[in-house]
């Protein structure tokens, strides 16, 4: 592979046959130039004086030409000479680096950065998965910190953004075309100036094995719907022993709100919780839609065969003890994967807590209802690699509800992309949330998310970002730790909102599920205690969101209505004396102000003048206007009880400044995606 | 002012009288050198060919010398010539910038950064308040991102850290010495290499006015103790009207747990809440220790005179309407300040919620007990510029308790430094916490904090970090918005833990108040759901904390005890099957492992095998060992009830990964300060 095949330009050069010829070429290329002997017989050109650099005038070119000929004659009198190469030398450009490499989870990936300290010291680079489009290329350019250098730093003229985008697209297209032949490409440095570039040095590293091949399967939604609406379920390993997984799971299904039939399969008991127990799956006399495994994972292969016999297409493996333990367990999981495909069984798990459905009320949790909430039905689909994080989410979802929930653990079969495709095409799902520790088929995920994110918001919290975190994750669910920078680029490319903590994940899902989309990203704020607004403005500024001035009429209205000592610019401060009517007036003014798109009231509910009828007033405002309203308040006992009542009116509340601002960021992000 | 007076070295040069002389000097200085005509008669040396740069050899020096003489003779035949200056030229150094300037809140401040893109584009600079010590200088060097450039980047030899520290100290000492004469100093660039530096360009800007003078008062603790233990209180503006501030405050004092005498002062009522009301402060027939103002701030001057008459030294002004509104209110506040000093009255406020004391149970809050918690007594002193943030803190303090609490608002008199000095010298206060929006006398704060932080931990959350946030703060409490970078440097210098959110503030105070200091910063973790540990390790790695390997015996003990499918390296994963005994065993092993200093168990309390006797087991472990234990768990209803019981055993719990890690960071930070 070479520059030419990639459609790229290196330093330009032409062969000259005489000093006059060389001067003519030099003038055409522009000074400075380099002269180099061109001869197949001469390997080490520099050593014998066959190269002259930095020639600035025709006089210098002429004498350099003659000297080189002289030197060659001295050292290689019999060499066959093609001529002398005249090559342009780039002096005032900016150094950039573009690379391609085969990421183990995302396949062929492109990197962009500035040279020198920016790449080496500051790791100021951006990544995208191939192929990229021009919007991807543009965001790659703008998201690096050193971006301003390209826009005309000091006395340099700006480098053409169009040229850089073209260059990235060319490299992306060729890289994607040759993806099966190349392991990596290093174009470093590339000199760029105005609307020009030259690749000064290029390395093309061919692929030596197929280990890191692109998998890129399409998502597979076959039989998935039945996980959430099975008519009958068999629990393999159902147990009477309290504390055992098979006891908890069976209890949840039999004594919970699920209405279908549930059969215990356990050869060691005649009855489990008063229900007749069967020695095997095949001995259950009725049809089964879903098999739930709560015994040792080593039994799975034989159960899979029983599934085939009984025409069961859905299995959840709660049991751990798979690849997270390494050794021969890795092989066991891979055998299960292949056998499931052969037997036409879709598997969720192993090493997970399974599924919950807000409508059918199925849940396969080994956690008791006394300890863990099963939330109400809602418009959210949530999937999590960690059952523990999922347990927290179920509690936090009480305000907005959940339709589909999957804890998928080691993901031997059903993965994030499969569920994305299913929920993405379900018109009753409004928001999709994910907690992921490590991707496996990252490209499948990106391709699927790219399509679904055009229909509805997808929010993800990807942990295991550091090598240490990834190592802990590997021993947990056995997935590979990706370089987080690559993941970050891929998620942005796929139109997914990538948040930085579990709290931000919940805040974003809550805001997107409970409030309408906005027509802009301009914030209006009001409070009876300015401290939290000040903190919020710090965060909002970091996130590049702004509080614009209110329109003239709004300011006038507020000024006429409020006492002197209220502050009626954005943010509004109704002080500790603020009443529910003061809030209502201010919120309404913002809902009607064309300058404001997202309304953010913060409450100090403990302040005595604030009446509790604020709850109903907020409910009315929320019903009568279509702008998103996001409520913030610190939560002591009293405040929490008020917040709960406000949420019952359909308005989301957030009990920290960070969550409140994250919610606004999610609304604003979705507006950016939609526009 | 000039380089010499500052004791700094510029490029070296000597006057030569002949070509031979010039060559001798050039050889002494080292090539390359510059030659410059030295004559009082010639102003524009370069224009007449009186300067030659970049001379590399004795031959070049000789001919340059002769040419310059020739040029001078041509243009200024009658000029009186001192000689020709031979000056060294620095070629391979690294560009750094050191500056001094008079910060409006912190006085003379020093800045350090690398030149070029680092300062201009990346704003990669660090600040400290003058004077600095060598530890300050060292952290200034290491906290900039480009630091690695100084430590031998690419082929450069490292720049001497000792030389750079000396340079910073010299500039600091001189800057501090001349602080009343200088407004700013710009040393830009300074070239540094190996153990050498040369100041290439220097600007000294003299002070033109005294507006930004250093105030630097010592902290004043006179009469402060009485705010927390008054024997009698008069409430000016005490009212029967529900919703009024004077109603709420009087209710809190009369119907709360405070045991002293409380007198209403209100000429419009005969009785307030059944207590005889007095028309004025002076008409109260008994001695008064503390006057609390809940009426319009414009009455304060006359009340201050009554205070003098009645020998009252303490006043709290709850009322707002001061400088936060601008205009003539600024003058009113400044008049109050002067009058208070004359009348020997200490003032807290205006525009605040006043004080709370966990022992005397005084509270001046206008928020009712039904809505807002008054926490138990504890070992914490907390001060806040925002009453609303303070209200949240009082709720969050329920686990550890509060001794002294002050909401100080506009701080017309009593400020952060005064309270720091008081609580810093109180042996019963273990931790001091602050929420600050903007400093006024920042230098007074830094000086005081510097002393107190050697005795006990001080934790601060400083908001209003961005210009926008600071503007919102200015209209709120009327304080100036500081450049946050300066504040950041000053707080680090003062040994204060500077956290990034209210949640982190509470987490740090909670950890430091409830747990012992540690003998190191090595983390050990255990959980029955690895997800949160993975997230925590991401954060810990960012904060440069680490999870070391367990010692050999610990690994052996765990391996022998736990079933095969538990993970017994750090972090320990006892899986969803983990019991309270499993936790107890793992925690005990870490408490006894010399490699571990801070023990961090995360719990998924909803997992059914985990028995509730974990509460008592944790209490015992906490009593029997002296290492800090920090508990994390996501909080649904069940989990929260367990966490509350654990906190009753004296162990702090944290309901988000970020809070949990912030707590560990606070313990680790205190260890670093102590060592």
mmCIF file of C-alpha atoms in Angstrom, chain A residues 378-643:
data_model
loop_
_atom_site.group_PDB
_atom_site.id
_atom_site.type_symbol
_atom_site.label_atom_id
_atom_site.label_comp_id
_atom_site.label_asym_id
_atom_site.label_seq_id
_atom_site.Cartn_x
_atom_site.Cartn_y
_atom_site.Cartn_z
ATOM 1 C CA UNK A 378 -43.501 3.577 31.719
ATOM 2 C CA UNK A 379 -41.984 4.651 28.408
ATOM 3 C CA UNK A 380 -38.407 3.645 29.141
ATOM 4 C CA UNK A 381 -36.321 0.697 27.985
ATOM 5 C CA UNK A 382 -33.268 0.077 30.144
ATOM 6 C CA UNK A 383 -30.471 -2.445 29.747
ATOM 7 C CA UNK A 384 -27.544 -2.996 32.065
ATOM 8 C CA UNK A 385 -24.459 -5.136 32.131
ATOM 9 C CA UNK A 386 -24.485 -4.985 35.932
ATOM 10 C CA UNK A 387 -27.430 -6.365 37.866
ATOM 11 C CA UNK A 388 -26.424 -4.278 40.883
ATOM 12 C CA UNK A 389 -26.595 -1.029 38.916
ATOM 13 C CA UNK A 390 -29.884 -2.260 37.477
ATOM 14 C CA UNK A 391 -31.270 -2.793 40.984
ATOM 15 C CA UNK A 392 -30.489 0.840 41.782
ATOM 16 C CA UNK A 393 -32.117 1.953 38.538
ATOM 17 C CA UNK A 394 -35.366 0.127 39.305
ATOM 18 C CA UNK A 395 -35.628 2.133 42.534
ATOM 19 C CA UNK A 396 -34.763 5.424 40.856
ATOM 20 C CA UNK A 397 -37.283 4.748 38.070
ATOM 21 C CA UNK A 398 -40.263 5.029 40.432
ATOM 22 C CA UNK A 399 -41.103 8.507 39.146
ATOM 23 C CA UNK A 400 -41.226 7.690 35.437
ATOM 24 C CA UNK A 401 -41.689 3.935 35.191
ATOM 25 C CA UNK A 402 -40.109 1.260 33.012
ATOM 26 C CA UNK A 403 -41.569 -0.797 30.160
ATOM 27 C CA UNK A 404 -38.691 -3.167 29.381
ATOM 28 C CA UNK A 405 -35.676 -3.910 31.545
ATOM 29 C CA UNK A 406 -32.846 -6.334 30.832
ATOM 30 C CA UNK A 407 -29.821 -7.175 32.937
ATOM 31 C CA UNK A 408 -27.707 -9.008 30.357
ATOM 32 C CA UNK A 409 -24.476 -9.776 32.183
ATOM 33 C CA UNK A 410 -22.047 -11.792 30.062
ATOM 34 C CA UNK A 411 -24.220 -11.421 26.939
ATOM 35 C CA UNK A 412 -23.521 -14.810 25.406
ATOM 36 C CA UNK A 413 -26.227 -14.076 22.805
ATOM 37 C CA UNK A 414 -28.662 -11.151 23.237
ATOM 38 C CA UNK A 415 -26.613 -7.960 23.306
ATOM 39 C CA UNK A 416 -27.106 -4.196 23.454
ATOM 40 C CA UNK A 417 -27.635 -3.825 19.708
ATOM 41 C CA UNK A 418 -30.343 -6.520 19.582
ATOM 42 C CA UNK A 419 -32.300 -4.781 22.350
ATOM 43 C CA UNK A 420 -31.710 -1.347 20.801
ATOM 44 C CA UNK A 421 -33.199 -2.569 17.534
ATOM 45 C CA UNK A 422 -36.205 -4.091 19.321
ATOM 46 C CA UNK A 423 -36.973 -1.071 21.499
ATOM 47 C CA UNK A 424 -35.972 1.430 18.842
ATOM 48 C CA UNK A 425 -38.777 0.177 16.632
ATOM 49 C CA UNK A 426 -41.317 -0.037 19.463
ATOM 50 C CA UNK A 427 -43.426 3.148 19.265
ATOM 51 C CA UNK A 428 -44.302 2.909 22.951
ATOM 52 C CA UNK A 429 -40.689 3.263 24.046
ATOM 53 C CA UNK A 430 -39.704 6.949 24.298
ATOM 54 C CA UNK A 431 -36.204 6.720 25.782
ATOM 55 C CA UNK A 432 -33.573 3.977 25.862
ATOM 56 C CA UNK A 433 -30.990 3.886 28.657
ATOM 57 C CA UNK A 434 -27.871 1.738 28.994
ATOM 58 C CA UNK A 435 -25.257 0.968 31.589
ATOM 59 C CA UNK A 436 -22.284 -0.733 29.909
ATOM 60 C CA UNK A 437 -18.891 -1.751 31.263
ATOM 61 C CA UNK A 438 -17.334 -3.023 28.041
ATOM 62 C CA UNK A 439 -18.555 -3.539 24.499
ATOM 63 C CA UNK A 440 -17.918 -6.733 22.606
ATOM 64 C CA UNK A 441 -19.224 -6.127 19.076
ATOM 65 C CA UNK A 442 -18.858 -2.360 19.278
ATOM 66 C CA UNK A 443 -19.374 -1.900 15.573
ATOM 67 C CA UNK A 444 -22.710 -3.701 15.662
ATOM 68 C CA UNK A 445 -23.686 -1.385 18.498
ATOM 69 C CA UNK A 446 -22.594 1.782 16.672
ATOM 70 C CA UNK A 447 -24.356 0.820 13.448
ATOM 71 C CA UNK A 448 -27.581 0.033 15.269
ATOM 72 C CA UNK A 449 -27.451 3.063 17.567
ATOM 73 C CA UNK A 450 -26.782 5.304 14.593
ATOM 74 C CA UNK A 451 -30.116 4.293 13.115
ATOM 75 C CA UNK A 452 -32.191 4.212 16.308
ATOM 76 C CA UNK A 453 -30.849 7.533 17.653
ATOM 77 C CA UNK A 454 -32.579 9.267 14.766
ATOM 78 C CA UNK A 455 -35.893 8.051 16.147
ATOM 79 C CA UNK A 456 -35.496 8.446 19.893
ATOM 80 C CA UNK A 457 -32.944 9.411 22.521
ATOM 81 C CA UNK A 458 -30.390 6.827 23.654
ATOM 82 C CA UNK A 459 -28.466 7.611 26.848
ATOM 83 C CA UNK A 460 -25.497 5.592 28.055
ATOM 84 C CA UNK A 461 -23.152 5.529 30.999
ATOM 85 C CA UNK A 462 -20.025 3.623 29.994
ATOM 86 C CA UNK A 463 -17.823 2.800 32.976
ATOM 87 C CA UNK A 464 -14.518 0.914 33.092
ATOM 88 C CA UNK A 465 -12.933 3.898 31.371
ATOM 89 C CA UNK A 466 -9.493 3.573 32.872
ATOM 90 C CA UNK A 467 -7.232 0.572 32.463
ATOM 91 C CA UNK A 468 -7.688 -0.209 36.148
ATOM 92 C CA UNK A 469 -11.451 0.063 35.898
ATOM 93 C CA UNK A 470 -11.446 -2.103 32.795
ATOM 94 C CA UNK A 471 -9.388 -4.760 34.557
ATOM 95 C CA UNK A 472 -11.896 -4.902 37.396
ATOM 96 C CA UNK A 473 -14.633 -5.178 34.780
ATOM 97 C CA UNK A 474 -12.848 -7.991 32.962
ATOM 98 C CA UNK A 475 -12.787 -10.115 36.065
ATOM 99 C CA UNK A 476 -16.435 -9.221 36.566
ATOM 100 C CA UNK A 477 -18.220 -9.861 33.323
ATOM 101 C CA UNK A 478 -15.278 -10.948 31.281
ATOM 102 C CA UNK A 479 -15.528 -8.294 28.597
ATOM 103 C CA UNK A 480 -12.500 -6.601 27.133
ATOM 104 C CA UNK A 481 -11.673 -3.098 28.301
ATOM 105 C CA UNK A 482 -11.817 -0.721 25.353
ATOM 106 C CA UNK A 483 -9.766 2.405 25.088
ATOM 107 C CA UNK A 484 -12.302 4.878 26.387
ATOM 108 C CA UNK A 485 -11.271 7.566 23.909
ATOM 109 C CA UNK A 486 -12.351 5.307 21.039
ATOM 110 C CA UNK A 487 -15.638 4.513 22.765
ATOM 111 C CA UNK A 488 -16.235 8.221 23.329
ATOM 112 C CA UNK A 489 -15.763 8.994 19.646
ATOM 113 C CA UNK A 490 -17.893 6.065 18.532
ATOM 114 C CA UNK A 491 -20.778 7.020 20.842
ATOM 115 C CA UNK A 492 -20.740 10.610 19.677
ATOM 116 C CA UNK A 493 -20.721 9.399 16.092
ATOM 117 C CA UNK A 494 -23.731 7.172 16.793
ATOM 118 C CA UNK A 495 -25.773 10.069 18.200
ATOM 119 C CA UNK A 496 -25.816 8.600 21.717
ATOM 120 C CA UNK A 497 -25.735 10.823 24.823
ATOM 121 C CA UNK A 498 -22.682 9.648 26.762
ATOM 122 C CA UNK A 499 -22.902 10.708 30.415
ATOM 123 C CA UNK A 500 -20.272 10.566 33.136
ATOM 124 C CA UNK A 501 -21.965 8.917 36.089
ATOM 125 C CA UNK A 502 -24.867 6.767 37.127
ATOM 126 C CA UNK A 503 -26.550 9.849 38.645
ATOM 127 C CA UNK A 504 -26.319 11.688 35.339
ATOM 128 C CA UNK A 505 -27.703 8.646 33.528
ATOM 129 C CA UNK A 506 -30.813 8.579 35.694
ATOM 130 C CA UNK A 507 -31.228 12.373 35.488
ATOM 131 C CA UNK A 508 -31.061 12.336 31.686
ATOM 132 C CA UNK A 509 -33.495 9.428 31.306
ATOM 133 C CA UNK A 510 -35.891 11.016 33.814
ATOM 134 C CA UNK A 511 -35.906 14.367 32.002
ATOM 135 C CA UNK A 512 -36.308 12.831 28.550
ATOM 136 C CA UNK A 513 -39.015 10.415 29.689
ATOM 137 C CA UNK A 514 -41.132 12.909 31.656
ATOM 138 C CA UNK A 515 -40.805 16.089 29.607
ATOM 139 C CA UNK A 516 -41.328 17.069 25.952
ATOM 140 C CA UNK A 517 -38.453 17.812 23.596
ATOM 141 C CA UNK A 518 -37.474 21.474 23.425
ATOM 142 C CA UNK A 519 -37.285 23.909 20.541
ATOM 143 C CA UNK A 520 -33.975 25.315 21.677
ATOM 144 C CA UNK A 521 -31.401 25.191 24.434
ATOM 145 C CA UNK A 522 -31.801 28.523 26.205
ATOM 146 C CA UNK A 523 -32.274 28.241 29.970
ATOM 147 C CA UNK A 524 -34.501 30.317 32.255
ATOM 148 C CA UNK A 525 -34.100 29.961 36.038
ATOM 149 C CA UNK A 526 -35.954 31.019 39.152
ATOM 150 C CA UNK A 527 -35.331 30.353 42.854
ATOM 151 C CA UNK A 528 -35.974 31.497 46.405
ATOM 152 C CA UNK A 529 -32.327 30.809 47.334
ATOM 153 C CA UNK A 530 -29.714 31.840 44.802
ATOM 154 C CA UNK A 531 -26.876 29.541 45.940
ATOM 155 C CA UNK A 532 -27.916 26.570 43.850
ATOM 156 C CA UNK A 533 -28.472 28.699 40.764
ATOM 157 C CA UNK A 534 -24.937 30.029 41.063
ATOM 158 C CA UNK A 535 -23.606 26.474 41.229
ATOM 159 C CA UNK A 536 -25.788 25.483 38.287
ATOM 160 C CA UNK A 537 -24.549 28.368 36.162
ATOM 161 C CA UNK A 538 -20.981 27.187 36.738
ATOM 162 C CA UNK A 539 -21.905 23.743 35.346
ATOM 163 C CA UNK A 540 -24.078 25.113 32.539
ATOM 164 C CA UNK A 541 -21.241 27.365 31.400
ATOM 165 C CA UNK A 542 -18.881 24.385 31.319
ATOM 166 C CA UNK A 543 -21.438 22.596 29.142
ATOM 167 C CA UNK A 544 -21.724 25.683 26.898
ATOM 168 C CA UNK A 545 -25.373 26.290 27.733
ATOM 169 C CA UNK A 546 -26.529 29.805 28.442
ATOM 170 C CA UNK A 547 -29.051 31.917 30.323
ATOM 171 C CA UNK A 548 -30.062 34.601 27.814
ATOM 172 C CA UNK A 549 -31.635 37.926 28.728
ATOM 173 C CA UNK A 550 -35.405 37.795 28.982
ATOM 174 C CA UNK A 551 -37.302 39.556 26.231
ATOM 175 C CA UNK A 552 -38.314 43.174 26.947
ATOM 176 C CA UNK A 553 -41.964 42.435 27.782
ATOM 177 C CA UNK A 554 -40.970 39.682 30.237
ATOM 178 C CA UNK A 555 -38.640 41.999 32.133
ATOM 179 C CA UNK A 556 -41.340 44.678 32.241
ATOM 180 C CA UNK A 557 -43.969 42.213 33.473
ATOM 181 C CA UNK A 558 -41.710 40.881 36.219
ATOM 182 C CA UNK A 559 -40.550 44.322 37.275
ATOM 183 C CA UNK A 560 -44.141 45.582 37.599
ATOM 184 C CA UNK A 561 -45.238 42.562 39.554
ATOM 185 C CA UNK A 562 -42.394 41.791 41.958
ATOM 186 C CA UNK A 563 -41.302 43.852 44.974
ATOM 187 C CA UNK A 564 -38.153 45.978 44.647
ATOM 188 C CA UNK A 565 -35.861 43.526 46.360
ATOM 189 C CA UNK A 566 -36.565 40.595 44.007
ATOM 190 C CA UNK A 567 -34.159 40.181 41.112
ATOM 191 C CA UNK A 568 -36.145 39.939 37.905
ATOM 192 C CA UNK A 569 -33.446 39.285 35.359
ATOM 193 C CA UNK A 570 -32.436 35.758 34.381
ATOM 194 C CA UNK A 571 -31.956 33.999 36.846
ATOM 195 C CA UNK A 572 -34.944 35.302 38.811
ATOM 196 C CA UNK A 573 -34.388 35.523 42.588
ATOM 197 C CA UNK A 574 -37.627 35.782 44.590
ATOM 198 C CA UNK A 575 -35.531 35.601 47.820
ATOM 199 C CA UNK A 576 -36.438 33.754 51.006
ATOM 200 C CA UNK A 577 -39.748 35.667 50.986
ATOM 201 C CA UNK A 578 -40.876 34.056 47.709
ATOM 202 C CA UNK A 579 -44.417 32.637 47.694
ATOM 203 C CA UNK A 580 -45.945 29.996 45.440
ATOM 204 C CA UNK A 581 -47.664 32.806 43.545
ATOM 205 C CA UNK A 582 -44.287 34.495 42.968
ATOM 206 C CA UNK A 583 -42.952 31.265 41.509
ATOM 207 C CA UNK A 584 -46.046 30.724 39.404
ATOM 208 C CA UNK A 585 -45.783 34.238 38.005
ATOM 209 C CA UNK A 586 -42.099 33.912 37.143
ATOM 210 C CA UNK A 587 -42.367 30.419 35.654
ATOM 211 C CA UNK A 588 -45.326 31.457 33.519
ATOM 212 C CA UNK A 589 -43.414 34.509 32.274
ATOM 213 C CA UNK A 590 -40.543 32.254 31.198
ATOM 214 C CA UNK A 591 -42.844 29.685 29.597
ATOM 215 C CA UNK A 592 -44.254 32.526 27.486
ATOM 216 C CA UNK A 593 -40.924 34.193 26.722
ATOM 217 C CA UNK A 594 -39.660 33.328 23.204
ATOM 218 C CA UNK A 595 -36.068 33.706 24.451
ATOM 219 C CA UNK A 596 -36.441 30.750 26.840
ATOM 220 C CA UNK A 597 -36.653 27.074 25.816
ATOM 221 C CA UNK A 598 -36.094 25.154 29.059
ATOM 222 C CA UNK A 599 -37.514 26.350 32.393
ATOM 223 C CA UNK A 600 -35.576 25.442 35.533
ATOM 224 C CA UNK A 601 -37.100 26.364 38.897
ATOM 225 C CA UNK A 602 -35.006 25.563 41.989
ATOM 226 C CA UNK A 603 -36.870 25.429 45.294
ATOM 227 C CA UNK A 604 -35.835 25.842 48.890
ATOM 228 C CA UNK A 605 -39.006 24.133 50.042
ATOM 229 C CA UNK A 606 -38.161 24.659 53.715
ATOM 230 C CA UNK A 607 -38.547 28.434 53.408
ATOM 231 C CA UNK A 608 -41.747 29.166 55.300
ATOM 232 C CA UNK A 609 -43.458 31.709 53.000
ATOM 233 C CA UNK A 610 -43.580 29.122 50.198
ATOM 234 C CA UNK A 611 -47.051 27.540 50.286
ATOM 235 C CA UNK A 612 -47.661 23.888 49.435
ATOM 236 C CA UNK A 613 -50.161 24.780 46.718
ATOM 237 C CA UNK A 614 -47.028 25.215 44.588
ATOM 238 C CA UNK A 615 -47.508 21.494 43.804
ATOM 239 C CA UNK A 616 -50.807 22.049 42.023
ATOM 240 C CA UNK A 617 -49.649 25.264 40.403
ATOM 241 C CA UNK A 618 -46.693 23.415 38.883
ATOM 242 C CA UNK A 619 -48.988 20.653 37.672
ATOM 243 C CA UNK A 620 -51.163 23.186 35.883
ATOM 244 C CA UNK A 621 -48.251 25.015 34.287
ATOM 245 C CA UNK A 622 -46.861 21.685 33.111
ATOM 246 C CA UNK A 623 -50.190 20.783 31.508
ATOM 247 C CA UNK A 624 -50.794 24.158 29.885
ATOM 248 C CA UNK A 625 -47.420 24.725 28.238
ATOM 249 C CA UNK A 626 -45.248 22.533 26.060
ATOM 250 C CA UNK A 627 -41.800 23.700 27.155
ATOM 251 C CA UNK A 628 -39.809 21.334 29.358
ATOM 252 C CA UNK A 629 -39.831 22.176 33.089
ATOM 253 C CA UNK A 630 -37.106 20.689 35.296
ATOM 254 C CA UNK A 631 -37.367 21.118 39.065
ATOM 255 C CA UNK A 632 -34.401 21.153 41.424
ATOM 256 C CA UNK A 633 -34.295 21.092 45.226
ATOM 257 C CA UNK A 634 -32.065 19.740 47.948
ATOM 258 C CA UNK A 635 -33.865 16.977 49.698
ATOM 259 C CA UNK A 636 -34.424 16.783 53.435
ATOM 260 C CA UNK A 637 -37.437 14.816 54.666
ATOM 261 C CA UNK A 638 -39.957 17.621 54.100
ATOM 262 C CA UNK A 639 -38.543 18.615 50.717
ATOM 263 C CA UNK A 640 -38.558 15.003 49.527
ATOM 264 C CA UNK A 641 -42.235 14.608 50.338
ATOM 265 C CA UNK A 642 -43.033 17.744 48.301
ATOM 266 C CA UNK A 643 -40.833 16.566 45.424
#
